[in-house]
CSV table of C-alpha atoms in Angstrom, one decimal:
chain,number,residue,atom,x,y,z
T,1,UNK,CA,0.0,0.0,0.0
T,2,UNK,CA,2.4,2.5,1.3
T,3,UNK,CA,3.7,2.2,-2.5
T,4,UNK,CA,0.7,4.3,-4.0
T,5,UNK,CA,0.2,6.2,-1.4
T,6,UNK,CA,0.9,10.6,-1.5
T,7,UNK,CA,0.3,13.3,1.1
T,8,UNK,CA,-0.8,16.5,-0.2
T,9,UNK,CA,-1.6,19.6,1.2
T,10,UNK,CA,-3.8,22.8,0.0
T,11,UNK,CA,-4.5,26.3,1.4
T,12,UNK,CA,-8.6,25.7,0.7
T,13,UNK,CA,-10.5,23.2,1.2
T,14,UNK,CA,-10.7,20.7,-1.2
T,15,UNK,CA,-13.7,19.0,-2.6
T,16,UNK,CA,-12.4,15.5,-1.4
T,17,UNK,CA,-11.2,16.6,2.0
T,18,UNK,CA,-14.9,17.7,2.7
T,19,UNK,CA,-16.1,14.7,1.7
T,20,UNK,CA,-14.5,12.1,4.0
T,21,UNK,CA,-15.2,14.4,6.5
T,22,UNK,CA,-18.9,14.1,5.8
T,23,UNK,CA,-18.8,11.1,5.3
T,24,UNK,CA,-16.6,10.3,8.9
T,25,UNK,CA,-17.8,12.9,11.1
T,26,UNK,CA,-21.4,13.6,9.7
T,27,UNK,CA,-22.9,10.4,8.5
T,28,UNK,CA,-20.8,8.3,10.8
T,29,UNK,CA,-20.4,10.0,14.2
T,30,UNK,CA,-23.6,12.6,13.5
T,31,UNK,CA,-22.0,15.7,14.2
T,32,UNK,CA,-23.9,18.5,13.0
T,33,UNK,CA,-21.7,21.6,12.8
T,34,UNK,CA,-18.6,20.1,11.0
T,35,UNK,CA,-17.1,22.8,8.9
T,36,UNK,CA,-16.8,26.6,10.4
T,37,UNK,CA,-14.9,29.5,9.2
T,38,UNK,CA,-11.2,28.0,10.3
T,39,UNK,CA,-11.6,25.9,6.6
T,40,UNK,CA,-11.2,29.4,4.9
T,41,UNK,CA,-7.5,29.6,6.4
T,42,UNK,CA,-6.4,26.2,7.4
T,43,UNK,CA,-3.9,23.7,5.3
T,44,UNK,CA,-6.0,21.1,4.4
T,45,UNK,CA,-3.8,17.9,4.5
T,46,UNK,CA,-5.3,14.8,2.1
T,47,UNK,CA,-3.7,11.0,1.9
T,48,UNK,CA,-4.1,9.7,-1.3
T,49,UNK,CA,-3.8,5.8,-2.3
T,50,UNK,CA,-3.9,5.0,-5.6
T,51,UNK,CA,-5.4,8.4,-6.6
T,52,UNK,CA,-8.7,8.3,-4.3
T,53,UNK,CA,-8.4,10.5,-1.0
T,54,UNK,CA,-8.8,8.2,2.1
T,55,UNK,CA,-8.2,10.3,4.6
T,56,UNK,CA,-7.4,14.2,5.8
T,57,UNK,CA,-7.0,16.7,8.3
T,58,UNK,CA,-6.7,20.3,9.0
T,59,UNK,CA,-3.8,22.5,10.4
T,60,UNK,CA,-4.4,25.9,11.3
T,61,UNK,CA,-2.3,28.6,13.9
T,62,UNK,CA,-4.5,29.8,16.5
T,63,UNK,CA,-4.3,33.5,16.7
T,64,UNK,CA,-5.0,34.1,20.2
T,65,UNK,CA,-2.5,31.3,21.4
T,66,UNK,CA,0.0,31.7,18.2
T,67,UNK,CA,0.3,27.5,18.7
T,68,UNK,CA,-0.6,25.2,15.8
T,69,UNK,CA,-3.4,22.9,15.7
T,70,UNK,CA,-3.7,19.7,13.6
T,71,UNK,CA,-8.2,18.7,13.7
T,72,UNK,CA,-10.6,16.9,11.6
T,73,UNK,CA,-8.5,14.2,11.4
T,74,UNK,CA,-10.5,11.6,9.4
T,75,UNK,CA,-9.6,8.1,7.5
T,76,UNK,CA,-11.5,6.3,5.4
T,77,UNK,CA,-13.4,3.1,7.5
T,78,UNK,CA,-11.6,0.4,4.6
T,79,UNK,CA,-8.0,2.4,5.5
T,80,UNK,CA,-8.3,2.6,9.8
T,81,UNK,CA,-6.3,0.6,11.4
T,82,UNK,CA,-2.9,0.7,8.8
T,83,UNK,CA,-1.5,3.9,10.1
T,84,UNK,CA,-2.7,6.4,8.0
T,85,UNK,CA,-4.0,8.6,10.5
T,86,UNK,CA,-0.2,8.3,12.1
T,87,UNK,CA,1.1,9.5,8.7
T,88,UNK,CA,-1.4,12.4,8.4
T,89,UNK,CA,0.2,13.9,11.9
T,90,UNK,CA,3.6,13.0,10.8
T,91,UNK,CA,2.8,15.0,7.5
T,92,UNK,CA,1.6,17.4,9.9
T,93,UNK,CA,4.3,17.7,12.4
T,94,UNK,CA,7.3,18.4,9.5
T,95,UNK,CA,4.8,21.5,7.9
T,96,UNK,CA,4.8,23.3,11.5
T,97,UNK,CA,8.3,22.7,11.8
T,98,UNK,CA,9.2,24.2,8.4
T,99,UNK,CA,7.1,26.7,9.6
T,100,UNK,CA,9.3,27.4,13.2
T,101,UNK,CA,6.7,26.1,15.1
T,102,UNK,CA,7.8,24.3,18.4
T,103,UNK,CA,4.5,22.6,19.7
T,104,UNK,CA,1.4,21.1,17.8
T,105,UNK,CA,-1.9,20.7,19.4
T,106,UNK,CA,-5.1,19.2,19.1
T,107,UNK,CA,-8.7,18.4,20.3
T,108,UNK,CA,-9.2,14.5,20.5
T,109,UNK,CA,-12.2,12.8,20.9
T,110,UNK,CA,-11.6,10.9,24.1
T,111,UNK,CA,-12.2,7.6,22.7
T,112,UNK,CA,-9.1,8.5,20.4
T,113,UNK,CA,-6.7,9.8,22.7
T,114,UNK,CA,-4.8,6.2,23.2
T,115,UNK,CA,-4.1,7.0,19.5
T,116,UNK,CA,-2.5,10.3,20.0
T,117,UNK,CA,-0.8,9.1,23.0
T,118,UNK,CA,0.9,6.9,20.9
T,119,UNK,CA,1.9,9.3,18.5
T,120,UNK,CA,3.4,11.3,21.7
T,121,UNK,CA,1.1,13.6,22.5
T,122,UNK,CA,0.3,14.5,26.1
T,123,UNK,CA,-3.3,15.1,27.9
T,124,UNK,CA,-3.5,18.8,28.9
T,125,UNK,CA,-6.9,19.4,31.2
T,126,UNK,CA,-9.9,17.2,31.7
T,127,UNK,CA,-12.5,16.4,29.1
T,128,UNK,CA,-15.0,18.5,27.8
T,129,UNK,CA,-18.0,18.0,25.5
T,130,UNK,CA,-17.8,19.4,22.0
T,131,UNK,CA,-21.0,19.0,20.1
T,132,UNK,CA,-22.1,15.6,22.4
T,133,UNK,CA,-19.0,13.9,22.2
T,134,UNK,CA,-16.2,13.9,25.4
T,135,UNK,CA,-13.1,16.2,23.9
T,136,UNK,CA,-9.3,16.5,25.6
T,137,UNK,CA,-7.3,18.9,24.6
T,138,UNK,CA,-3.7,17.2,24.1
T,139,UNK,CA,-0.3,18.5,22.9
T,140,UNK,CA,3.1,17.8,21.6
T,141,UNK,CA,6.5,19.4,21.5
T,142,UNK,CA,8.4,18.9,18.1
T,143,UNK,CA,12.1,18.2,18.5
């Protein structure tokens, strides 16, 4: 697999990054409010295998906190489970150190956060509810 596969990433939001979303987040999970006005500026990350985009994400830099986020991580239900979510934060990780950033942050579901741990990133607070679902803000400091 890893053969075909390509990580690309856009300044708008691409056609097939807002449809695994829908597809992940909407029809899957049933969150309602799934895009909001950080798509207009965010780097929209997409893994492609084969040509067809399987999974994406967002990075953005918050304004108020000047740290970088990495959200809306989503993969394809055929790809979970082979590391391509892994890959989309590695992707992620090398843009906001090109960029000089020293930390990147995010918002995992709880139910996901053994998956970020993984990938090193720490807990920061206790959970919180976004939309219906039980959130933890985590972080990690890029060497």
């Amino acid at each position: 697999m890893e053969n075909n596969m390509d990580i690309k990433h856009f300044n708008y939001l691409p056609k097939e990054a807002k449809e695994i979303r829908i597809r992940v987040f909407v029809e899957e999970q049933g969150f309602k409010n799934e895009f909001d006005e950080v798509d207009s500026t965010a780097t929209h990350i997409i893994c492609y295998i084969d040509n067809k985009a399987i999974a994406t994400g967002r990075l953005f830099l918050d304004e108020n906190s000047k740290e970088y986020h990495i959200g809306r991580i989503a993969v394809d239900k055929p790809y979970r489970g082979k590391g391509i979510g892994g890959k989309i934060l590695n992707y992620a990780e090398s843009l906001v150190k090109e960029m000089g950033g020293k930390t990147l942050s995010l918002s995992a579901q709880e139910r996901a956060s053994r998956f970020y741990e993984k990938q090193g990133y720490c807990k920061k607070g206790e959970p919180y509810l976004d939309e219906y679902c039980p959130h933890i803000f985590m972080t990690k400091k890029l060497v």
